[in-house]
């Protein structure tokens, strides 16, 4: 295979990853690593570097739209970014000492968890009780525009959410993914923030979290321009197309099919990791 | 001085500006990546890819001075890498930008919080963490 045909196939694969990622809310990075390692036999370290750059691109691209609509809670995002960036730097640091097959196994497990999270029945447990003194002091409570007017909400369990976010950051730095599923878990389930706010704020934070570890990976030689070029362009075009389609598409079945595919990829990564093939 | 009046920097306007800054960053860097990619494929398109074993990128592609030197030499890969660096810088610029935004809002608590995030990122950049 020549570099030209390799680039074109990868561009098509990344486009599909970006499209499905934005339609299902799982993010493009989740598919990029299995695609690169299992299909193209790229070393997992190059794959991690490439996926991180791809998550920065998609996060910044979509965050720009949500921020303008005023749904993102900028203060909450900024506060929690202390946790995610510290975690990301720690993750990128320990990645040097962990064997790549262990990274593959951890990645597979997080992948299964992400697929499960995207399928889970969403029950909105938003709280309007002003119980957290810390949330008040940090000005984390907010409101967002919706069809029926402005909805206000109160944030709970700030320390719990903070530590959960730090864990999401470690995973992001270690595995080269946005850890969107873990971030949403921390905000939805622990801090009791409405879905719309938690997904957009998580998206807003992914760029900064990924940038914190990408700096380390770039200096370590993990970020290869020959891989980043088709992946970044493909994922961005795919995500853009996906956000256009989202209005019309029925994503329920797509979500199920995509989760099954991801779980399959995850098991394959865990298998290859445990037999030392990755 | 409209720029310095509190009204101009009301929360909503800052959100608009942050949104615009993120978009401009992503679009500019993808154009640079695309241009570098065309040069790279034109020159190396017929060679065969080699990512199976990890060796790290070639020298010069892992730091900004090296990348700039490579661009001067007309290297497509260094142009792509410049686009990638700009992409990494986009959310970091957003943080820098927010420091000023919170400063103008006189929200000093959030000036401090934002500076802490910036410090963590700066630490990972210059903390001697590279090539451990």
mmCIF file of C-alpha atoms in Angstrom:
data_model
loop_
_atom_site.group_PDB
_atom_site.id
_atom_site.type_symbol
_atom_site.label_atom_id
_atom_site.label_comp_id
_atom_site.label_asym_id
_atom_site.label_seq_id
_atom_site.Cartn_x
_atom_site.Cartn_y
_atom_site.Cartn_z
ATOM 1 C CA UNK A 1 0.000 0.000 0.000
ATOM 2 C CA UNK A 2 1.255 3.506 -0.787
ATOM 3 C CA UNK A 3 0.973 6.491 1.536
ATOM 4 C CA UNK A 4 -1.539 8.044 -0.878
ATOM 5 C CA UNK A 5 -3.990 5.133 -0.750
ATOM 6 C CA UNK A 6 -3.401 4.672 3.001
ATOM 7 C CA UNK A 7 -4.253 8.363 3.543
ATOM 8 C CA UNK A 8 -7.414 8.189 1.433
ATOM 9 C CA UNK A 9 -8.728 5.052 3.175
ATOM 10 C CA UNK A 10 -7.965 6.576 6.576
ATOM 11 C CA UNK A 11 -9.719 9.805 5.544
ATOM 12 C CA UNK A 12 -12.854 7.822 4.661
ATOM 13 C CA UNK A 13 -12.658 5.850 7.919
ATOM 14 C CA UNK A 14 -12.213 9.010 9.987
ATOM 15 C CA UNK A 15 -15.138 10.658 8.184
ATOM 16 C CA UNK A 16 -17.365 7.737 9.136
ATOM 17 C CA UNK A 17 -16.052 7.832 12.727
ATOM 18 C CA UNK A 18 -16.829 11.552 12.987
ATOM 19 C CA UNK A 19 -20.277 11.112 11.457
ATOM 20 C CA UNK A 20 -21.287 8.233 13.749
ATOM 21 C CA UNK A 21 -19.589 9.863 16.714
ATOM 22 C CA UNK A 22 -21.615 13.046 16.455
ATOM 23 C CA UNK A 23 -24.880 11.206 15.667
ATOM 24 C CA UNK A 24 -24.577 8.918 18.682
ATOM 25 C CA UNK A 25 -22.826 11.288 21.060
ATOM 26 C CA UNK A 26 -19.937 8.907 21.619
ATOM 27 C CA UNK A 27 -17.282 11.136 20.071
ATOM 28 C CA UNK A 28 -14.990 10.309 17.168
ATOM 29 C CA UNK A 29 -11.899 9.394 19.195
ATOM 30 C CA UNK A 30 -13.539 6.223 20.473
ATOM 31 C CA UNK A 31 -13.509 4.675 16.982
ATOM 32 C CA UNK A 32 -10.184 6.107 15.812
ATOM 33 C CA UNK A 33 -8.006 4.027 18.161
ATOM 34 C CA UNK A 34 -9.521 0.603 17.279
ATOM 35 C CA UNK A 35 -9.558 1.622 13.594
ATOM 36 C CA UNK A 36 -5.861 2.517 13.611
ATOM 37 C CA UNK A 37 -4.647 -0.372 15.755
ATOM 38 C CA UNK A 38 -6.905 -3.264 14.672
ATOM 39 C CA UNK A 39 -7.406 -2.403 10.982
ATOM 40 C CA UNK A 40 -4.229 -0.550 10.041
ATOM 41 C CA UNK A 41 -1.893 -2.193 12.591
ATOM 42 C CA UNK A 42 -0.618 1.169 13.758
ATOM 43 C CA UNK A 43 1.295 1.114 17.071
ATOM 44 C CA UNK A 44 -1.089 2.091 19.895
ATOM 45 C CA UNK A 45 1.171 4.994 20.921
ATOM 46 C CA UNK A 46 0.779 6.691 17.526
ATOM 47 C CA UNK A 47 -2.950 5.910 17.692
ATOM 48 C CA UNK A 48 -3.289 7.642 21.076
ATOM 49 C CA UNK A 49 -1.468 10.761 19.842
ATOM 50 C CA UNK A 50 -3.681 10.934 16.750
ATOM 51 C CA UNK A 51 -6.940 10.362 18.650
ATOM 52 C CA UNK A 52 -6.115 13.140 21.121
ATOM 53 C CA UNK A 53 -5.658 15.640 18.299
ATOM 54 C CA UNK A 54 -8.922 14.438 16.736
ATOM 55 C CA UNK A 55 -10.815 14.975 20.009
ATOM 56 C CA UNK A 56 -9.469 18.534 20.322
ATOM 57 C CA UNK A 57 -10.679 19.273 16.782
ATOM 58 C CA UNK A 58 -14.215 17.919 17.257
ATOM 59 C CA UNK A 59 -14.614 19.339 20.750
ATOM 60 C CA UNK A 60 -13.571 22.865 19.787
ATOM 61 C CA UNK A 61 -15.635 22.687 16.601
ATOM 62 C CA UNK A 62 -18.895 21.725 18.290
ATOM 63 C CA UNK A 63 -18.288 23.694 21.495
ATOM 64 C CA UNK A 64 -18.203 26.909 19.470
ATOM 65 C CA UNK A 65 -21.843 26.390 18.483
ATOM 66 C CA UNK A 66 -23.115 25.412 21.960
ATOM 67 C CA UNK A 67 -21.306 28.245 23.720
ATOM 68 C CA UNK A 68 -22.976 30.745 21.412
ATOM 69 C CA UNK A 69 -26.402 29.315 22.237
ATOM 70 C CA UNK A 70 -25.722 29.897 25.934
ATOM 71 C CA UNK A 71 -26.354 26.305 27.079
ATOM 72 C CA UNK A 72 -22.789 25.594 28.252
ATOM 73 C CA UNK A 73 -22.098 26.446 31.899
ATOM 74 C CA UNK A 74 -18.769 28.213 31.438
ATOM 75 C CA UNK A 75 -18.034 28.680 35.161
ATOM 76 C CA UNK A 76 -18.771 25.047 35.943
ATOM 77 C CA UNK A 77 -16.595 23.963 33.010
ATOM 78 C CA UNK A 78 -13.763 26.216 34.080
ATOM 79 C CA UNK A 79 -13.865 25.018 37.692
ATOM 80 C CA UNK A 80 -13.941 21.336 36.735
ATOM 81 C CA UNK A 81 -11.132 21.856 34.237
ATOM 82 C CA UNK A 82 -8.761 22.160 37.202
ATOM 83 C CA UNK A 83 -9.624 18.520 37.941
ATOM 84 C CA UNK A 84 -9.554 17.263 34.349
ATOM 85 C CA UNK A 85 -6.286 18.963 33.340
ATOM 86 C CA UNK A 86 -4.461 17.795 36.493
ATOM 87 C CA UNK A 87 -5.792 14.304 35.800
ATOM 88 C CA UNK A 88 -4.772 14.479 32.135
ATOM 89 C CA UNK A 89 -1.188 15.434 32.960
ATOM 90 C CA UNK A 90 -0.998 12.588 35.512
ATOM 91 C CA UNK A 91 -2.460 10.178 32.924
ATOM 92 C CA UNK A 92 0.001 11.244 30.231
ATOM 93 C CA UNK A 93 2.853 10.826 32.727
ATOM 94 C CA UNK A 94 1.936 7.338 33.925
ATOM 95 C CA UNK A 95 1.357 6.246 30.306
ATOM 96 C CA UNK A 96 5.149 6.000 29.957
ATOM 97 C CA UNK A 97 5.396 3.397 32.682
ATOM 98 C CA UNK A 98 2.423 1.248 31.732
ATOM 99 C CA UNK A 99 2.993 -1.470 29.090
ATOM 100 C CA UNK A 100 1.007 -0.892 25.883
ATOM 101 C CA UNK A 101 -0.969 -4.130 26.199
ATOM 102 C CA UNK A 102 -2.291 -2.972 29.598
ATOM 103 C CA UNK A 103 -3.304 0.339 27.975
ATOM 104 C CA UNK A 104 -5.186 -1.675 25.338
ATOM 105 C CA UNK A 105 -7.053 -3.636 28.036
ATOM 106 C CA UNK A 106 -8.005 -0.487 29.985
ATOM 107 C CA UNK A 107 -9.089 1.130 26.720
ATOM 108 C CA UNK A 108 -11.329 -1.815 25.884
ATOM 109 C CA UNK A 109 -12.999 -1.621 29.304
ATOM 110 C CA UNK A 110 -13.656 2.128 29.022
ATOM 111 C CA UNK A 111 -15.040 1.505 25.525
ATOM 112 C CA UNK A 112 -17.573 -1.046 26.809
ATOM 113 C CA UNK A 113 -18.552 1.381 29.557
ATOM 114 C CA UNK A 114 -19.016 4.213 27.024
ATOM 115 C CA UNK A 115 -21.195 2.031 24.794
ATOM 116 C CA UNK A 116 -23.301 1.047 27.801
ATOM 117 C CA UNK A 117 -23.647 4.683 28.862
ATOM 118 C CA UNK A 118 -24.920 5.733 25.456
ATOM 119 C CA UNK A 119 -27.659 3.075 25.604
ATOM 120 C CA UNK A 120 -28.781 3.569 29.181
ATOM 121 C CA UNK A 121 -32.239 4.912 29.719
ATOM 122 C CA UNK A 122 -31.930 8.509 30.692
ATOM 123 C CA UNK A 123 -33.799 9.546 33.774
ATOM 124 C CA UNK A 124 -33.589 13.215 34.511
ATOM 125 C CA UNK A 125 -33.005 13.745 38.231
ATOM 126 C CA UNK A 126 -32.393 17.459 38.169
ATOM 127 C CA UNK A 127 -32.504 19.187 41.488
ATOM 128 C CA UNK A 128 -33.776 22.677 42.076
ATOM 129 C CA UNK A 129 -32.998 22.593 45.795
ATOM 130 C CA UNK A 130 -30.292 24.974 46.809
ATOM 131 C CA UNK A 131 -28.466 22.551 49.119
ATOM 132 C CA UNK A 132 -24.805 22.928 48.254
ATOM 133 C CA UNK A 133 -23.037 25.806 49.926
ATOM 134 C CA UNK A 134 -19.943 25.155 47.831
ATOM 135 C CA UNK A 135 -21.919 25.361 44.591
ATOM 136 C CA UNK A 136 -23.269 28.720 45.724
ATOM 137 C CA UNK A 137 -19.855 30.045 46.709
ATOM 138 C CA UNK A 138 -18.350 28.931 43.395
ATOM 139 C CA UNK A 139 -21.317 30.359 41.453
ATOM 140 C CA UNK A 140 -21.915 27.013 39.727
ATOM 141 C CA UNK A 141 -25.711 27.186 39.671
ATOM 142 C CA UNK A 142 -27.069 28.337 36.350
ATOM 143 C CA UNK A 143 -29.820 28.428 33.796
ATOM 144 C CA UNK A 144 -30.217 27.663 30.104
ATOM 145 C CA UNK A 145 -32.651 28.567 27.338
ATOM 146 C CA UNK A 146 -35.101 25.852 26.254
ATOM 147 C CA UNK A 147 -38.263 25.681 24.187
ATOM 148 C CA UNK A 148 -40.459 26.565 27.150
ATOM 149 C CA UNK A 149 -38.364 29.473 28.445
ATOM 150 C CA UNK A 150 -35.367 29.689 30.708
ATOM 151 C CA UNK A 151 -34.735 26.638 32.930
ATOM 152 C CA UNK A 152 -32.677 27.168 36.078
ATOM 153 C CA UNK A 153 -30.868 24.428 37.981
ATOM 154 C CA UNK A 154 -28.771 23.938 41.110
ATOM 155 C CA UNK A 155 -25.575 21.917 41.321
ATOM 156 C CA UNK A 156 -25.063 19.250 44.038
ATOM 157 C CA UNK A 157 -22.188 17.112 45.353
ATOM 158 C CA UNK A 158 -19.363 19.353 44.142
ATOM 159 C CA UNK A 159 -16.457 17.382 45.741
ATOM 160 C CA UNK A 160 -17.770 14.031 44.413
ATOM 161 C CA UNK A 161 -18.130 15.461 40.922
ATOM 162 C CA UNK A 162 -14.676 16.991 41.160
ATOM 163 C CA UNK A 163 -12.957 13.675 41.939
ATOM 164 C CA UNK A 164 -14.953 11.853 39.271
ATOM 165 C CA UNK A 165 -13.746 14.498 36.806
ATOM 166 C CA UNK A 166 -10.175 13.995 37.884
ATOM 167 C CA UNK A 167 -10.541 10.281 37.120
ATOM 168 C CA UNK A 168 -12.006 11.156 33.696
ATOM 169 C CA UNK A 169 -8.961 13.361 33.109
ATOM 170 C CA UNK A 170 -6.525 10.552 34.011
ATOM 171 C CA UNK A 171 -8.297 8.236 31.538
ATOM 172 C CA UNK A 172 -8.215 10.916 28.865
ATOM 173 C CA UNK A 173 -4.470 11.484 29.321
ATOM 174 C CA UNK A 174 -3.738 7.766 29.474
ATOM 175 C CA UNK A 175 -5.875 6.616 26.554
ATOM 176 C CA UNK A 176 -6.044 9.592 24.211
ATOM 177 C CA UNK A 177 -9.818 9.929 24.331
ATOM 178 C CA UNK A 178 -12.127 12.729 25.423
ATOM 179 C CA UNK A 179 -13.672 10.564 28.203
ATOM 180 C CA UNK A 180 -17.006 12.184 27.380
ATOM 181 C CA UNK A 181 -18.966 9.293 28.912
ATOM 182 C CA UNK A 182 -17.132 9.614 32.239
ATOM 183 C CA UNK A 183 -17.561 13.387 32.292
ATOM 184 C CA UNK A 184 -21.271 13.128 31.618
ATOM 185 C CA UNK A 185 -21.574 10.479 34.357
ATOM 186 C CA UNK A 186 -19.975 12.858 36.842
ATOM 187 C CA UNK A 187 -22.242 15.743 35.894
ATOM 188 C CA UNK A 188 -25.557 13.888 35.293
ATOM 189 C CA UNK A 189 -25.462 11.310 38.051
ATOM 190 C CA UNK A 190 -23.326 12.922 40.719
ATOM 191 C CA UNK A 191 -23.828 16.663 40.347
ATOM 192 C CA UNK A 192 -27.421 16.375 39.039
ATOM 193 C CA UNK A 193 -27.031 18.749 36.138
ATOM 194 C CA UNK A 194 -29.549 18.681 33.228
ATOM 195 C CA UNK A 195 -28.453 16.583 30.174
ATOM 196 C CA UNK A 196 -28.300 19.478 27.773
ATOM 197 C CA UNK A 197 -25.971 21.381 30.078
ATOM 198 C CA UNK A 198 -23.822 18.386 31.036
ATOM 199 C CA UNK A 199 -23.242 17.173 27.468
ATOM 200 C CA UNK A 200 -22.385 20.624 26.130
ATOM 201 C CA UNK A 201 -20.220 21.521 29.132
ATOM 202 C CA UNK A 202 -18.417 18.160 28.840
ATOM 203 C CA UNK A 203 -17.785 18.922 25.171
ATOM 204 C CA UNK A 204 -16.471 22.344 26.094
ATOM 205 C CA UNK A 205 -14.028 20.795 28.586
ATOM 206 C CA UNK A 206 -12.767 17.964 26.360
ATOM 207 C CA UNK A 207 -10.672 20.342 24.237
ATOM 208 C CA UNK A 208 -8.755 21.727 27.217
ATOM 209 C CA UNK A 209 -8.342 18.304 28.865
ATOM 210 C CA UNK A 210 -7.006 16.794 25.644
ATOM 211 C CA UNK A 211 -4.737 19.805 24.995
ATOM 212 C CA UNK A 212 -3.116 19.382 28.435
ATOM 213 C CA UNK A 213 -1.981 15.844 27.621
ATOM 214 C CA UNK A 214 -1.442 16.470 23.876
ATOM 215 C CA UNK A 215 1.388 18.853 24.752
ATOM 216 C CA UNK A 216 3.160 16.011 26.592
ATOM 217 C CA UNK A 217 2.499 13.521 23.782
ATOM 218 C CA UNK A 218 3.691 15.920 21.083
ATOM 219 C CA UNK A 219 7.013 16.388 22.841
ATOM 220 C CA UNK A 220 7.304 12.634 23.220
ATOM 221 C CA UNK A 221 6.974 12.036 19.475
ATOM 222 C CA UNK A 222 3.533 10.324 19.591
ATOM 223 C CA UNK A 223 1.874 12.894 17.295
ATOM 224 C CA UNK A 224 2.604 11.893 13.705
ATOM 225 C CA UNK A 225 1.620 14.394 10.966
ATOM 226 C CA UNK A 226 1.073 11.662 8.376
ATOM 227 C CA UNK A 227 -1.663 10.136 10.573
ATOM 228 C CA UNK A 228 -3.094 13.352 12.015
ATOM 229 C CA UNK A 229 -3.692 14.929 8.602
ATOM 230 C CA UNK A 230 -6.322 12.487 7.260
ATOM 231 C CA UNK A 231 -7.798 11.775 10.713
ATOM 232 C CA UNK A 232 -8.327 15.416 11.748
ATOM 233 C CA UNK A 233 -9.786 16.436 8.385
ATOM 234 C CA UNK A 234 -11.967 13.321 8.131
ATOM 235 C CA UNK A 235 -13.338 13.496 11.681
ATOM 236 C CA UNK A 236 -14.097 17.232 11.381
ATOM 237 C CA UNK A 237 -15.957 16.805 8.080
ATOM 238 C CA UNK A 238 -17.831 13.805 9.499
ATOM 239 C CA UNK A 239 -18.813 15.621 12.700
ATOM 240 C CA UNK A 240 -20.005 18.595 10.678
ATOM 241 C CA UNK A 241 -22.098 16.345 8.452
ATOM 242 C CA UNK A 242 -23.424 14.493 11.493
ATOM 243 C CA UNK A 243 -24.637 17.652 13.221
ATOM 244 C CA UNK A 244 -26.538 18.554 10.017
ATOM 245 C CA UNK A 245 -28.123 15.103 9.831
ATOM 246 C CA UNK A 246 -28.960 14.974 13.536
ATOM 247 C CA UNK A 247 -32.134 17.003 13.053
ATOM 248 C CA UNK A 248 -33.631 14.464 10.641
ATOM 249 C CA UNK A 249 -32.128 11.126 11.659
ATOM 250 C CA UNK A 250 -33.728 8.631 14.025
ATOM 251 C CA UNK A 251 -30.718 7.959 16.200
ATOM 252 C CA UNK A 252 -32.217 5.266 18.426
ATOM 253 C CA UNK A 253 -31.350 2.302 16.202
ATOM 254 C CA UNK A 254 -28.111 3.861 15.091
ATOM 255 C CA UNK A 255 -27.098 4.150 18.728
ATOM 256 C CA UNK A 256 -27.814 0.480 19.360
ATOM 257 C CA UNK A 257 -25.949 -0.736 16.265
ATOM 258 C CA UNK A 258 -23.012 1.551 16.972
ATOM 259 C CA UNK A 259 -22.796 0.401 20.600
ATOM 260 C CA UNK A 260 -22.739 -3.242 19.489
ATOM 261 C CA UNK A 261 -19.920 -2.499 17.029
ATOM 262 C CA UNK A 262 -17.970 -0.631 19.700
ATOM 263 C CA UNK A 263 -18.422 -3.444 22.230
ATOM 264 C CA UNK A 264 -17.147 -5.899 19.610
ATOM 265 C CA UNK A 265 -14.087 -3.704 18.970
ATOM 266 C CA UNK A 266 -13.564 -3.372 22.713
ATOM 267 C CA UNK A 267 -13.479 -7.145 23.252
ATOM 268 C CA UNK A 268 -11.056 -7.486 20.368
ATOM 269 C CA UNK A 269 -8.765 -4.886 21.934
ATOM 270 C CA UNK A 270 -8.951 -6.586 25.321
ATOM 271 C CA UNK A 271 -8.214 -9.961 23.665
ATOM 272 C CA UNK A 272 -5.271 -8.599 21.668
ATOM 273 C CA UNK A 273 -4.019 -6.784 24.740
ATOM 274 C CA UNK A 274 -4.119 -9.854 26.954
ATOM 275 C CA UNK A 275 -2.399 -12.041 24.342
ATOM 276 C CA UNK A 276 0.277 -9.369 23.917
ATOM 277 C CA UNK A 277 -0.552 -8.604 20.286
ATOM 278 C CA UNK A 278 -1.071 -4.895 20.897
ATOM 279 C CA UNK B 1 -14.137 53.196 24.813
ATOM 280 C CA UNK B 2 -16.844 50.646 24.141
ATOM 281 C CA UNK B 3 -14.355 47.812 24.572
ATOM 282 C CA UNK B 4 -13.752 48.599 28.204
ATOM 283 C CA UNK B 5 -17.287 49.308 29.291
ATOM 284 C CA UNK B 6 -18.906 46.717 31.511
ATOM 285 C CA UNK B 7 -21.907 46.535 29.243
ATOM 286 C CA UNK B 8 -19.864 45.344 26.284
ATOM 287 C CA UNK B 9 -18.358 42.532 28.314
ATOM 288 C CA UNK B 10 -21.640 41.279 29.707
ATOM 289 C CA UNK B 11 -21.744 37.475 29.989
ATOM 290 C CA UNK B 12 -23.528 36.942 26.709
ATOM 291 C CA UNK B 13 -20.981 38.860 24.639
ATOM 292 C CA UNK B 14 -18.085 36.930 26.135
ATOM 293 C CA UNK B 15 -19.792 33.686 25.171
ATOM 294 C CA UNK B 16 -20.169 34.914 21.604
ATOM 295 C CA UNK B 17 -16.498 35.850 21.484
ATOM 296 C CA UNK B 18 -15.293 32.542 22.951
ATOM 297 C CA UNK B 19 -17.446 30.676 20.423
ATOM 298 C CA UNK B 20 -16.012 32.689 17.563
ATOM 299 C CA UNK B 21 -12.421 32.234 18.769
ATOM 300 C CA UNK B 22 -12.828 28.429 18.925
ATOM 301 C CA UNK B 23 -14.290 28.333 15.426
ATOM 302 C CA UNK B 24 -11.587 30.530 13.895
ATOM 303 C CA UNK B 25 -8.889 28.364 15.539
ATOM 304 C CA UNK B 26 -10.306 25.103 14.192
ATOM 305 C CA UNK B 27 -10.883 26.448 10.669
ATOM 306 C CA UNK B 28 -7.426 28.059 10.404
ATOM 307 C CA UNK B 29 -5.624 24.956 11.638
ATOM 308 C CA UNK B 30 -7.520 22.605 9.324
ATOM 309 C CA UNK B 31 -6.630 24.784 6.323
ATOM 310 C CA UNK B 32 -2.940 24.634 7.329
ATOM 311 C CA UNK B 33 -3.170 20.844 7.842
ATOM 312 C CA UNK B 34 -4.800 20.471 4.414
ATOM 313 C CA UNK B 35 -2.141 22.586 2.663
ATOM 314 C CA UNK B 36 0.678 20.682 4.366
ATOM 315 C CA UNK B 37 -1.054 17.415 3.492
ATOM 316 C CA UNK B 38 -1.122 18.280 -0.207
ATOM 317 C CA UNK B 39 2.639 19.018 -0.193
ATOM 318 C CA UNK B 40 3.327 15.839 1.818
ATOM 319 C CA UNK B 41 1.271 13.578 -0.467
ATOM 320 C CA UNK B 42 2.738 15.143 -3.599
ATOM 321 C CA UNK B 43 6.250 14.362 -2.377
ATOM 322 C CA UNK B 44 5.810 11.121 -0.464
ATOM 323 C CA UNK B 45 2.499 9.716 -1.735
ATOM 324 C CA UNK B 46 4.155 6.820 -3.571
ATOM 325 C CA UNK B 47 6.189 5.604 -0.564
ATOM 326 C CA UNK B 48 4.814 3.009 1.839
ATOM 327 C CA UNK B 49 3.532 3.917 5.313
ATOM 328 C CA UNK B 50 5.357 2.627 8.374
ATOM 329 C CA UNK B 51 3.511 2.968 11.673
ATOM 330 C CA UNK B 52 3.698 -0.645 12.826
ATOM 331 C CA UNK B 53 6.608 -0.146 15.192
ATOM 332 C CA UNK B 54 6.896 2.876 17.414
ATOM 333 C CA UNK B 55 10.018 4.946 16.856
ATOM 334 C CA UNK B 56 8.603 8.397 17.599
ATOM 335 C CA UNK B 57 8.341 11.081 14.936
ATOM 336 C CA UNK B 58 11.512 12.209 13.187
ATOM 337 C CA UNK B 59 13.605 14.813 14.957
ATOM 338 C CA UNK B 60 12.275 18.357 14.653
ATOM 339 C CA UNK B 61 8.590 17.391 14.459
ATOM 340 C CA UNK B 62 8.290 17.305 18.261
ATOM 341 C CA UNK B 63 9.034 20.959 19.026
ATOM 342 C CA UNK B 64 8.033 24.352 17.629
ATOM 343 C CA UNK B 65 11.512 25.641 16.588
ATOM 344 C CA UNK B 66 12.111 22.369 14.727
ATOM 345 C CA UNK B 67 8.730 22.641 12.994
ATOM 346 C CA UNK B 68 9.416 26.231 11.881
ATOM 347 C CA UNK B 69 12.826 25.193 10.552
ATOM 348 C CA UNK B 70 11.215 22.351 8.607
ATOM 349 C CA UNK B 71 8.669 24.715 7.063
ATOM 350 C CA UNK B 72 11.498 26.956 5.852
ATOM 351 C CA UNK B 73 12.939 23.871 4.164
ATOM 352 C CA UNK B 74 9.577 23.328 2.448
ATOM 353 C CA UNK B 75 8.656 20.158 4.369
ATOM 354 C CA UNK B 76 4.952 19.273 4.082
ATOM 355 C CA UNK B 77 4.984 17.265 7.313
ATOM 356 C CA UNK B 78 6.146 20.305 9.271
ATOM 357 C CA UNK B 79 3.347 22.418 7.779
ATOM 358 C CA UNK B 80 0.826 19.751 8.913
ATOM 359 C CA UNK B 81 2.455 19.755 12.349
ATOM 360 C CA UNK B 82 2.120 23.562 12.572
ATOM 361 C CA UNK B 83 -1.605 23.147 11.955
ATOM 362 C CA UNK B 84 -1.712 20.479 14.691
ATOM 363 C CA UNK B 85 0.122 22.769 17.145
ATOM 364 C CA UNK B 86 -2.350 25.555 16.364
ATOM 365 C CA UNK B 87 -5.202 23.112 17.000
ATOM 366 C CA UNK B 88 -3.732 22.194 20.419
ATOM 367 C CA UNK B 89 -3.297 25.925 21.121
ATOM 368 C CA UNK B 90 -6.954 26.751 20.314
ATOM 369 C CA UNK B 91 -8.482 25.590 23.637
ATOM 370 C CA UNK B 92 -5.433 26.939 25.505
ATOM 371 C CA UNK B 93 -6.005 30.382 23.959
ATOM 372 C CA UNK B 94 -9.613 30.064 25.071
ATOM 373 C CA UNK B 95 -8.331 29.797 28.682
ATOM 374 C CA UNK B 96 -6.052 32.844 28.310
ATOM 375 C CA UNK B 97 -8.918 34.745 26.788
ATOM 376 C CA UNK B 98 -11.235 33.793 29.673
ATOM 377 C CA UNK B 99 -8.761 35.201 32.225
ATOM 378 C CA UNK B 100 -9.235 38.648 30.680
ATOM 379 C CA UNK B 101 -12.962 38.154 30.351
ATOM 380 C CA UNK B 102 -13.361 37.340 34.075
ATOM 381 C CA UNK B 103 -10.994 40.190 34.947
ATOM 382 C CA UNK B 104 -13.207 42.671 33.125
ATOM 383 C CA UNK B 105 -16.242 41.190 34.829
ATOM 384 C CA UNK B 106 -14.428 41.747 38.146
ATOM 385 C CA UNK B 107 -15.044 38.079 38.997
ATOM 386 C CA UNK B 108 -11.733 37.591 40.787
ATOM 387 C CA UNK B 109 -12.591 34.115 42.099
ATOM 388 C CA UNK B 110 -12.821 32.909 38.511
ATOM 389 C CA UNK B 111 -9.726 34.822 37.465
ATOM 390 C CA UNK B 112 -7.869 32.680 40.038
ATOM 391 C CA UNK B 113 -9.602 29.435 38.989
ATOM 392 C CA UNK B 114 -8.792 30.079 35.321
ATOM 393 C CA UNK B 115 -5.178 30.932 36.176
ATOM 394 C CA UNK B 116 -4.839 27.593 38.014
ATOM 395 C CA UNK B 117 -5.989 25.721 34.865
ATOM 396 C CA UNK B 118 -3.499 27.746 32.829
ATOM 397 C CA UNK B 119 -0.732 26.930 35.323
ATOM 398 C CA UNK B 120 -1.407 23.177 35.044
ATOM 399 C CA UNK B 121 -1.141 23.356 31.245
ATOM 400 C CA UNK B 122 2.010 25.499 31.408
ATOM 401 C CA UNK B 123 3.492 22.967 33.830
ATOM 402 C CA UNK B 124 2.891 20.160 31.323
ATOM 403 C CA UNK B 125 4.476 22.291 28.583
ATOM 404 C CA UNK B 126 7.690 23.360 30.283
ATOM 405 C CA UNK B 127 7.886 21.145 33.356
ATOM 406 C CA UNK B 128 10.601 19.018 31.783
ATOM 407 C CA UNK B 129 8.106 16.230 31.308
ATOM 408 C CA UNK B 130 9.171 15.501 27.746
ATOM 409 C CA UNK B 131 11.119 12.343 26.930
ATOM 410 C CA UNK B 132 11.061 10.935 30.423
#
